């Protein structure tokens, strides 16, 4: 395997300003993901993709070199992860001569995803599989609890299904955002019918930092040693 680990960390953030470097347990949030990645991979294949000089400086204090500053057009709210991934791949391929065949995307907003999770998820990737997504079993089952508003203003179920008891519902999973693993061919084709496997994680390790309340929950987990 020739991996490229991409940690996306732009400077802007609506929910929590500067959240990628906001202190959690006495250290910047992004350090948790960097430490997890470095426990599995060599520094040379770990790419923190950022547009922000302060984030770059804070990351490089760990000894990990940030290879580039991301272009401004890839650092807005409208920029998608696919473009950020493609930019990093192209940089490594055409500027550094390194052609990865497996891309691992680790978002800094999942601080409790650790090296063991990454290793176990990678074990699921083989020639019969195009990608691995980390998930949790969700309580928000679309067959039972999710509703939408009709044009007339009335609530109705989002999905019609022949289930009257919760016990009869099929198991449904929710992406937790902690780990995405892609084969290079999958990224080239972006085929929605590709073969994607799940890597199920415990809810304790799946906290996604998106707002101030999430930070408070994360701090509580650390203070009470709940991980």
PDB file of C-alpha atoms in Angstrom:
ATOM      1  CA  UNK A   1       0.000   0.000   0.000  1.00  0.00           C
ATOM      2  CA  UNK A   2       1.169   3.506  -0.852  1.00  0.00           C
ATOM      3  CA  UNK A   3      -0.942   5.655   1.482  1.00  0.00           C
ATOM      4  CA  UNK A   4      -1.544   9.372   1.621  1.00  0.00           C
ATOM      5  CA  UNK A   5      -3.125  10.607   4.830  1.00  0.00           C
ATOM      6  CA  UNK A   6      -4.945  13.913   4.418  1.00  0.00           C
ATOM      7  CA  UNK A   7      -5.918  16.001   7.448  1.00  0.00           C
ATOM      8  CA  UNK A   8      -8.035  18.939   6.210  1.00  0.00           C
ATOM      9  CA  UNK A   9      -7.793  22.004   8.443  1.00  0.00           C
ATOM     10  CA  UNK A  10      -8.907  25.300   6.978  1.00  0.00           C
ATOM     11  CA  UNK A  11      -8.776  28.427   9.086  1.00  0.00           C
ATOM     12  CA  UNK A  12     -12.403  29.461   8.747  1.00  0.00           C
ATOM     13  CA  UNK A  13     -15.176  27.871  10.792  1.00  0.00           C
ATOM     14  CA  UNK A  14     -18.727  29.040  11.384  1.00  0.00           C
ATOM     15  CA  UNK A  15     -19.760  26.840  14.317  1.00  0.00           C
ATOM     16  CA  UNK A  16     -16.650  27.317  16.475  1.00  0.00           C
ATOM     17  CA  UNK A  17     -14.170  30.001  15.346  1.00  0.00           C
ATOM     18  CA  UNK A  18     -10.652  28.586  14.860  1.00  0.00           C
ATOM     19  CA  UNK A  19     -11.852  25.217  16.133  1.00  0.00           C
ATOM     20  CA  UNK A  20      -9.050  23.180  14.559  1.00  0.00           C
ATOM     21  CA  UNK A  21      -6.541  24.816  16.908  1.00  0.00           C
ATOM     22  CA  UNK A  22      -8.862  25.482  19.847  1.00  0.00           C
ATOM     23  CA  UNK A  23      -7.455  23.903  22.998  1.00  0.00           C
ATOM     24  CA  UNK A  24      -8.975  20.633  24.171  1.00  0.00           C
ATOM     25  CA  UNK A  25      -7.446  19.047  27.241  1.00  0.00           C
ATOM     26  CA  UNK A  26      -4.617  21.563  27.051  1.00  0.00           C
ATOM     27  CA  UNK A  27      -3.598  21.009  23.425  1.00  0.00           C
ATOM     28  CA  UNK A  28      -4.875  22.095  20.006  1.00  0.00           C
ATOM     29  CA  UNK A  29      -7.723  19.983  18.668  1.00  0.00           C
ATOM     30  CA  UNK A  30      -5.784  19.013  15.533  1.00  0.00           C
ATOM     31  CA  UNK A  31      -3.014  17.430  17.637  1.00  0.00           C
ATOM     32  CA  UNK A  32      -5.253  14.469  18.505  1.00  0.00           C
ATOM     33  CA  UNK A  33      -5.626  13.537  14.839  1.00  0.00           C
ATOM     34  CA  UNK A  34      -1.952  14.154  14.076  1.00  0.00           C
ATOM     35  CA  UNK A  35      -0.927  11.880  16.949  1.00  0.00           C
ATOM     36  CA  UNK A  36      -3.276   9.130  15.776  1.00  0.00           C
ATOM     37  CA  UNK A  37      -1.945   9.366  12.217  1.00  0.00           C
ATOM     38  CA  UNK A  38       1.717   9.387  13.295  1.00  0.00           C
ATOM     39  CA  UNK A  39       1.177   6.256  15.365  1.00  0.00           C
ATOM     40  CA  UNK A  40       0.369   4.379  12.144  1.00  0.00           C
ATOM     41  CA  UNK A  41       2.124   6.194   9.295  1.00  0.00           C
ATOM     42  CA  UNK A  42       5.418   7.939   8.550  1.00  0.00           C
ATOM     43  CA  UNK A  43       5.446  11.737   8.555  1.00  0.00           C
ATOM     44  CA  UNK A  44       6.325  11.798   4.852  1.00  0.00           C
ATOM     45  CA  UNK A  45       2.848  10.566   3.869  1.00  0.00           C
ATOM     46  CA  UNK A  46       0.839  12.686   6.325  1.00  0.00           C
ATOM     47  CA  UNK A  47      -0.502  15.855   4.713  1.00  0.00           C
ATOM     48  CA  UNK A  48      -2.148  18.601   6.738  1.00  0.00           C
ATOM     49  CA  UNK A  49      -4.006  20.619   4.106  1.00  0.00           C
ATOM     50  CA  UNK A  50      -4.557  24.146   5.394  1.00  0.00           C
ATOM     51  CA  UNK A  51      -4.844  27.671   4.062  1.00  0.00           C
ATOM     52  CA  UNK A  52      -3.901  29.214   7.385  1.00  0.00           C
ATOM     53  CA  UNK A  53      -0.408  30.298   8.492  1.00  0.00           C
ATOM     54  CA  UNK A  54      -1.219  30.029  12.196  1.00  0.00           C
ATOM     55  CA  UNK A  55      -2.468  26.456  11.773  1.00  0.00           C
ATOM     56  CA  UNK A  56       0.653  25.666   9.737  1.00  0.00           C
ATOM     57  CA  UNK A  57       2.902  27.035  12.495  1.00  0.00           C
ATOM     58  CA  UNK A  58       1.059  25.157  15.250  1.00  0.00           C
ATOM     59  CA  UNK A  59       1.203  21.892  13.286  1.00  0.00           C
ATOM     60  CA  UNK A  60       4.909  22.272  12.538  1.00  0.00           C
ATOM     61  CA  UNK A  61       5.644  22.701  16.261  1.00  0.00           C
ATOM     62  CA  UNK A  62       4.972  18.947  16.455  1.00  0.00           C
ATOM     63  CA  UNK A  63       7.778  18.347  13.958  1.00  0.00           C
ATOM     64  CA  UNK A  64       5.366  17.499  11.156  1.00  0.00           C
ATOM     65  CA  UNK A  65       6.051  19.543   8.028  1.00  0.00           C
ATOM     66  CA  UNK A  66       3.077  21.153   6.251  1.00  0.00           C
ATOM     67  CA  UNK A  67       3.896  20.730   2.539  1.00  0.00           C
ATOM     68  CA  UNK A  68       1.838  23.614   1.134  1.00  0.00           C
ATOM     69  CA  UNK A  69      -0.748  26.269   1.867  1.00  0.00           C
ATOM     70  CA  UNK A  70      -4.059  25.390   0.280  1.00  0.00           C
ATOM     71  CA  UNK A  71      -5.314  27.810  -2.420  1.00  0.00           C
ATOM     72  CA  UNK A  72      -7.929  30.332  -1.322  1.00  0.00           C
ATOM     73  CA  UNK A  73     -10.562  28.913  -3.677  1.00  0.00           C
ATOM     74  CA  UNK A  74     -10.332  25.580  -1.824  1.00  0.00           C
ATOM     75  CA  UNK A  75     -10.794  27.176   1.594  1.00  0.00           C
ATOM     76  CA  UNK A  76     -14.296  28.640   1.382  1.00  0.00           C
ATOM     77  CA  UNK A  77     -17.544  27.222   2.757  1.00  0.00           C
ATOM     78  CA  UNK A  78     -18.391  26.158  -0.792  1.00  0.00           C
ATOM     79  CA  UNK A  79     -15.245  24.067  -1.311  1.00  0.00           C
ATOM     80  CA  UNK A  80     -15.884  20.332  -1.049  1.00  0.00           C
ATOM     81  CA  UNK A  81     -13.660  17.611   0.366  1.00  0.00           C
ATOM     82  CA  UNK A  82     -13.286  16.034  -3.091  1.00  0.00           C
ATOM     83  CA  UNK A  83     -11.488  19.120  -4.413  1.00  0.00           C
ATOM     84  CA  UNK A  84      -9.270  19.294  -1.320  1.00  0.00           C
ATOM     85  CA  UNK A  85      -8.344  15.626  -1.713  1.00  0.00           C
ATOM     86  CA  UNK A  86      -7.595  16.014  -5.428  1.00  0.00           C
ATOM     87  CA  UNK A  87      -5.391  19.032  -4.736  1.00  0.00           C
ATOM     88  CA  UNK A  88      -3.311  17.128  -2.172  1.00  0.00           C
ATOM     89  CA  UNK A  89      -2.966  14.066  -4.417  1.00  0.00           C
ATOM     90  CA  UNK A  90      -1.841  16.198  -7.348  1.00  0.00           C
ATOM     91  CA  UNK A  91       0.715  18.030  -5.191  1.00  0.00           C
ATOM     92  CA  UNK A  92       2.291  14.809  -3.962  1.00  0.00           C
ATOM     93  CA  UNK A  93       2.253  13.256  -7.409  1.00  0.00           C
ATOM     94  CA  UNK A  94       3.518  16.157  -9.525  1.00  0.00           C
ATOM     95  CA  UNK A  95       5.592  18.115  -7.001  1.00  0.00           C
ATOM     96  CA  UNK A  96       7.045  15.311  -4.885  1.00  0.00           C
ATOM     97  CA  UNK A  97       6.892  12.361  -7.274  1.00  0.00           C
ATOM     98  CA  UNK A  98       4.852  10.234  -4.850  1.00  0.00           C
ATOM     99  CA  UNK A  99       1.857   8.455  -6.375  1.00  0.00           C
ATOM    100  CA  UNK A 100      -0.463   7.126  -3.632  1.00  0.00           C
ATOM    101  CA  UNK A 101      -2.870   4.268  -4.224  1.00  0.00           C
ATOM    102  CA  UNK A 102      -4.815   4.603  -0.954  1.00  0.00           C
ATOM    103  CA  UNK A 103      -6.142   7.851   0.497  1.00  0.00           C
ATOM    104  CA  UNK A 104      -7.034   8.118   4.198  1.00  0.00           C
ATOM    105  CA  UNK A 105      -9.008  11.231   5.160  1.00  0.00           C
ATOM    106  CA  UNK A 106      -8.897  12.058   8.890  1.00  0.00           C
ATOM    107  CA  UNK A 107     -10.848  15.104  10.009  1.00  0.00           C
ATOM    108  CA  UNK A 108      -9.483  17.028  13.031  1.00  0.00           C
ATOM    109  CA  UNK A 109     -13.014  17.368  14.390  1.00  0.00           C
ATOM    110  CA  UNK A 110     -12.946  13.697  15.470  1.00  0.00           C
ATOM    111  CA  UNK A 111     -10.374  13.866  18.285  1.00  0.00           C
ATOM    112  CA  UNK A 112     -11.216  10.541  19.906  1.00  0.00           C
ATOM    113  CA  UNK A 113     -10.694   8.409  16.818  1.00  0.00           C
ATOM    114  CA  UNK A 114      -7.364   6.772  17.571  1.00  0.00           C
ATOM    115  CA  UNK A 115      -4.650   4.728  15.889  1.00  0.00           C
ATOM    116  CA  UNK A 116      -6.352   1.419  16.717  1.00  0.00           C
ATOM    117  CA  UNK A 117      -9.455   2.532  14.829  1.00  0.00           C
ATOM    118  CA  UNK A 118      -7.368   3.455  11.792  1.00  0.00           C
ATOM    119  CA  UNK A 119      -5.524   0.123  11.794  1.00  0.00           C
ATOM    120  CA  UNK A 120      -8.724  -1.904  12.152  1.00  0.00           C
ATOM    121  CA  UNK A 121     -10.461   0.069   9.407  1.00  0.00           C
ATOM    122  CA  UNK A 122      -7.555  -0.493   7.030  1.00  0.00           C
ATOM    123  CA  UNK A 123      -7.889  -4.257   7.501  1.00  0.00           C
ATOM    124  CA  UNK A 124     -11.252  -4.081   5.728  1.00  0.00           C
ATOM    125  CA  UNK A 125      -9.762  -2.667   2.533  1.00  0.00           C
ATOM    126  CA  UNK A 126      -9.007  -5.302  -0.099  1.00  0.00           C
ATOM    127  CA  UNK A 127      -9.334  -5.926  -3.808  1.00  0.00           C
ATOM    128  CA  UNK A 128     -13.091  -6.424  -3.492  1.00  0.00           C
ATOM    129  CA  UNK A 129     -13.673  -3.089  -1.784  1.00  0.00           C
ATOM    130  CA  UNK A 130     -13.414   0.490  -3.067  1.00  0.00           C
ATOM    131  CA  UNK A 131     -13.745   2.454   0.160  1.00  0.00           C
ATOM    132  CA  UNK A 132     -14.241   2.251   3.929  1.00  0.00           C
ATOM    133  CA  UNK A 133     -16.411   4.725   5.867  1.00  0.00           C
ATOM    134  CA  UNK A 134     -16.546   4.848   9.662  1.00  0.00           C
ATOM    135  CA  UNK A 135     -20.078   4.795  11.058  1.00  0.00           C
ATOM    136  CA  UNK A 136     -22.155   4.462  14.183  1.00  0.00           C
ATOM    137  CA  UNK A 137     -25.474   2.704  14.523  1.00  0.00           C
ATOM    138  CA  UNK A 138     -27.989   5.530  14.473  1.00  0.00           C
ATOM    139  CA  UNK A 139     -31.095   6.032  16.574  1.00  0.00           C
ATOM    140  CA  UNK A 140     -32.498   8.361  13.923  1.00  0.00           C
ATOM    141  CA  UNK A 141     -33.876   5.538  11.838  1.00  0.00           C
ATOM    142  CA  UNK A 142     -35.446   7.064   8.702  1.00  0.00           C
ATOM    143  CA  UNK A 143     -38.120   4.355   8.646  1.00  0.00           C
ATOM    144  CA  UNK A 144     -39.383   5.350  12.080  1.00  0.00           C
ATOM    145  CA  UNK A 145     -38.452   8.754  13.533  1.00  0.00           C
ATOM    146  CA  UNK A 146     -37.565  11.040  10.618  1.00  0.00           C
ATOM    147  CA  UNK A 147     -40.351  13.233   9.314  1.00  0.00           C
ATOM    148  CA  UNK A 148     -40.604  16.159   6.906  1.00  0.00           C
ATOM    149  CA  UNK A 149     -43.085  18.966   6.378  1.00  0.00           C
ATOM    150  CA  UNK A 150     -45.440  18.851   3.412  1.00  0.00           C
ATOM    151  CA  UNK A 151     -46.101  21.951   1.281  1.00  0.00           C
ATOM    152  CA  UNK A 152     -49.337  22.318   3.249  1.00  0.00           C
ATOM    153  CA  UNK A 153     -47.423  22.415   6.545  1.00  0.00           C
ATOM    154  CA  UNK A 154     -48.226  18.888   7.805  1.00  0.00           C
ATOM    155  CA  UNK A 155     -45.661  16.424   9.114  1.00  0.00           C
ATOM    156  CA  UNK A 156     -45.289  13.159   7.255  1.00  0.00           C
ATOM    157  CA  UNK A 157     -42.852  10.265   7.379  1.00  0.00           C
ATOM    158  CA  UNK A 158     -39.861  10.670   5.085  1.00  0.00           C
ATOM    159  CA  UNK A 159     -39.997   7.023   4.051  1.00  0.00           C
ATOM    160  CA  UNK A 160     -43.030   4.780   3.775  1.00  0.00           C
ATOM    161  CA  UNK A 161     -42.214   1.309   5.026  1.00  0.00           C
ATOM    162  CA  UNK A 162     -44.229  -1.694   6.302  1.00  0.00           C
ATOM    163  CA  UNK A 163     -42.843  -1.452   9.839  1.00  0.00           C
ATOM    164  CA  UNK A 164     -45.072  -0.832  12.828  1.00  0.00           C
ATOM    165  CA  UNK A 165     -42.637  -1.853  15.593  1.00  0.00           C
ATOM    166  CA  UNK A 166     -39.182  -0.466  16.250  1.00  0.00           C
ATOM    167  CA  UNK A 167     -37.908  -4.022  16.781  1.00  0.00           C
ATOM    168  CA  UNK A 168     -38.670  -4.881  13.159  1.00  0.00           C
ATOM    169  CA  UNK A 169     -36.647  -2.052  11.663  1.00  0.00           C
ATOM    170  CA  UNK A 170     -33.507  -2.801   9.651  1.00  0.00           C
ATOM    171  CA  UNK A 171     -30.251  -1.585  11.195  1.00  0.00           C
ATOM    172  CA  UNK A 172     -29.286   1.830   9.842  1.00  0.00           C
ATOM    173  CA  UNK A 173     -25.856   3.442  10.112  1.00  0.00           C
ATOM    174  CA  UNK A 174     -24.781   7.078  10.261  1.00  0.00           C
ATOM    175  CA  UNK A 175     -21.460   8.399   8.969  1.00  0.00           C
ATOM    176  CA  UNK A 176     -19.512   9.724  11.949  1.00  0.00           C
ATOM    177  CA  UNK A 177     -16.870  11.588   9.916  1.00  0.00           C
ATOM    178  CA  UNK A 178     -13.895  10.048  11.704  1.00  0.00           C
ATOM    179  CA  UNK A 179     -12.330   7.868   8.985  1.00  0.00           C
ATOM    180  CA  UNK A 180     -12.671   7.756   5.220  1.00  0.00           C
ATOM    181  CA  UNK A 181     -10.457   5.393   3.250  1.00  0.00           C
ATOM    182  CA  UNK A 182     -10.523   5.440  -0.546  1.00  0.00           C
ATOM    183  CA  UNK A 183      -8.780   3.496  -3.260  1.00  0.00           C
ATOM    184  CA  UNK A 184      -7.237   5.765  -5.892  1.00  0.00           C
ATOM    185  CA  UNK A 185      -9.430   4.184  -8.587  1.00  0.00           C
ATOM    186  CA  UNK A 186     -12.539   5.040  -6.585  1.00  0.00           C
ATOM    187  CA  UNK A 187     -11.523   8.696  -6.422  1.00  0.00           C
ATOM    188  CA  UNK A 188     -10.774   8.782 -10.127  1.00  0.00           C
ATOM    189  CA  UNK A 189     -14.186   7.412 -11.082  1.00  0.00           C
ATOM    190  CA  UNK A 190     -16.325   8.859  -8.258  1.00  0.00           C
ATOM    191  CA  UNK A 191     -18.716   5.988  -8.913  1.00  0.00           C
ATOM    192  CA  UNK A 192     -21.680   6.162  -6.540  1.00  0.00           C
ATOM    193  CA  UNK A 193     -22.381   2.452  -7.061  1.00  0.00           C
ATOM    194  CA  UNK A 194     -18.913   1.467  -5.854  1.00  0.00           C
ATOM    195  CA  UNK A 195     -18.390  -1.097  -3.126  1.00  0.00           C
ATOM    196  CA  UNK A 196     -18.118   0.656   0.229  1.00  0.00           C
ATOM    197  CA  UNK A 197     -17.700  -1.166   3.534  1.00  0.00           C
ATOM    198  CA  UNK A 198     -18.588   0.133   6.965  1.00  0.00           C
ATOM    199  CA  UNK A 199     -16.277   0.361   9.958  1.00  0.00           C
ATOM    200  CA  UNK A 200     -18.489   0.531  13.037  1.00  0.00           C
ATOM    201  CA  UNK A 201     -17.249   2.669  15.914  1.00  0.00           C
ATOM    202  CA  UNK A 202     -18.451   3.135  19.468  1.00  0.00           C
ATOM    203  CA  UNK A 203     -20.323   6.392  20.092  1.00  0.00           C
ATOM    204  CA  UNK A 204     -17.766   7.418  22.737  1.00  0.00           C
ATOM    205  CA  UNK A 205     -15.048   7.650  20.093  1.00  0.00           C
ATOM    206  CA  UNK A 206     -17.300   9.173  17.424  1.00  0.00           C
ATOM    207  CA  UNK A 207     -17.818  12.655  18.848  1.00  0.00           C
ATOM    208  CA  UNK A 208     -17.698  15.212  16.020  1.00  0.00           C
ATOM    209  CA  UNK A 209     -16.748  18.717  17.157  1.00  0.00           C
ATOM    210  CA  UNK A 210     -19.065  21.131  15.389  1.00  0.00           C
ATOM    211  CA  UNK A 211     -20.207  23.587  18.062  1.00  0.00           C
ATOM    212  CA  UNK A 212     -19.276  24.812  21.548  1.00  0.00           C
ATOM    213  CA  UNK A 213     -21.449  22.170  23.214  1.00  0.00           C
ATOM    214  CA  UNK A 214     -19.413  19.452  21.499  1.00  0.00           C
ATOM    215  CA  UNK A 215     -16.248  20.918  23.002  1.00  0.00           C
ATOM    216  CA  UNK A 216     -17.796  20.845  26.451  1.00  0.00           C
ATOM    217  CA  UNK A 217     -18.814  17.202  25.974  1.00  0.00           C
ATOM    218  CA  UNK A 218     -15.286  16.357  24.814  1.00  0.00           C
ATOM    219  CA  UNK A 219     -13.774  18.079  27.843  1.00  0.00           C
ATOM    220  CA  UNK A 220     -16.137  16.133  30.116  1.00  0.00           C
ATOM    221  CA  UNK A 221     -15.069  12.850  28.489  1.00  0.00           C
ATOM    222  CA  UNK A 222     -11.413  13.695  29.135  1.00  0.00           C
ATOM    223  CA  UNK A 223     -11.966  14.908  32.701  1.00  0.00           C
ATOM    224  CA  UNK A 224     -13.932  11.788  33.634  1.00  0.00           C
ATOM    225  CA  UNK A 225     -11.597   9.441  31.726  1.00  0.00           C
ATOM    226  CA  UNK A 226     -14.504   7.998  29.752  1.00  0.00           C
ATOM    227  CA  UNK A 227     -12.501   6.906  26.718  1.00  0.00           C
TER     228      UNK A 227
END
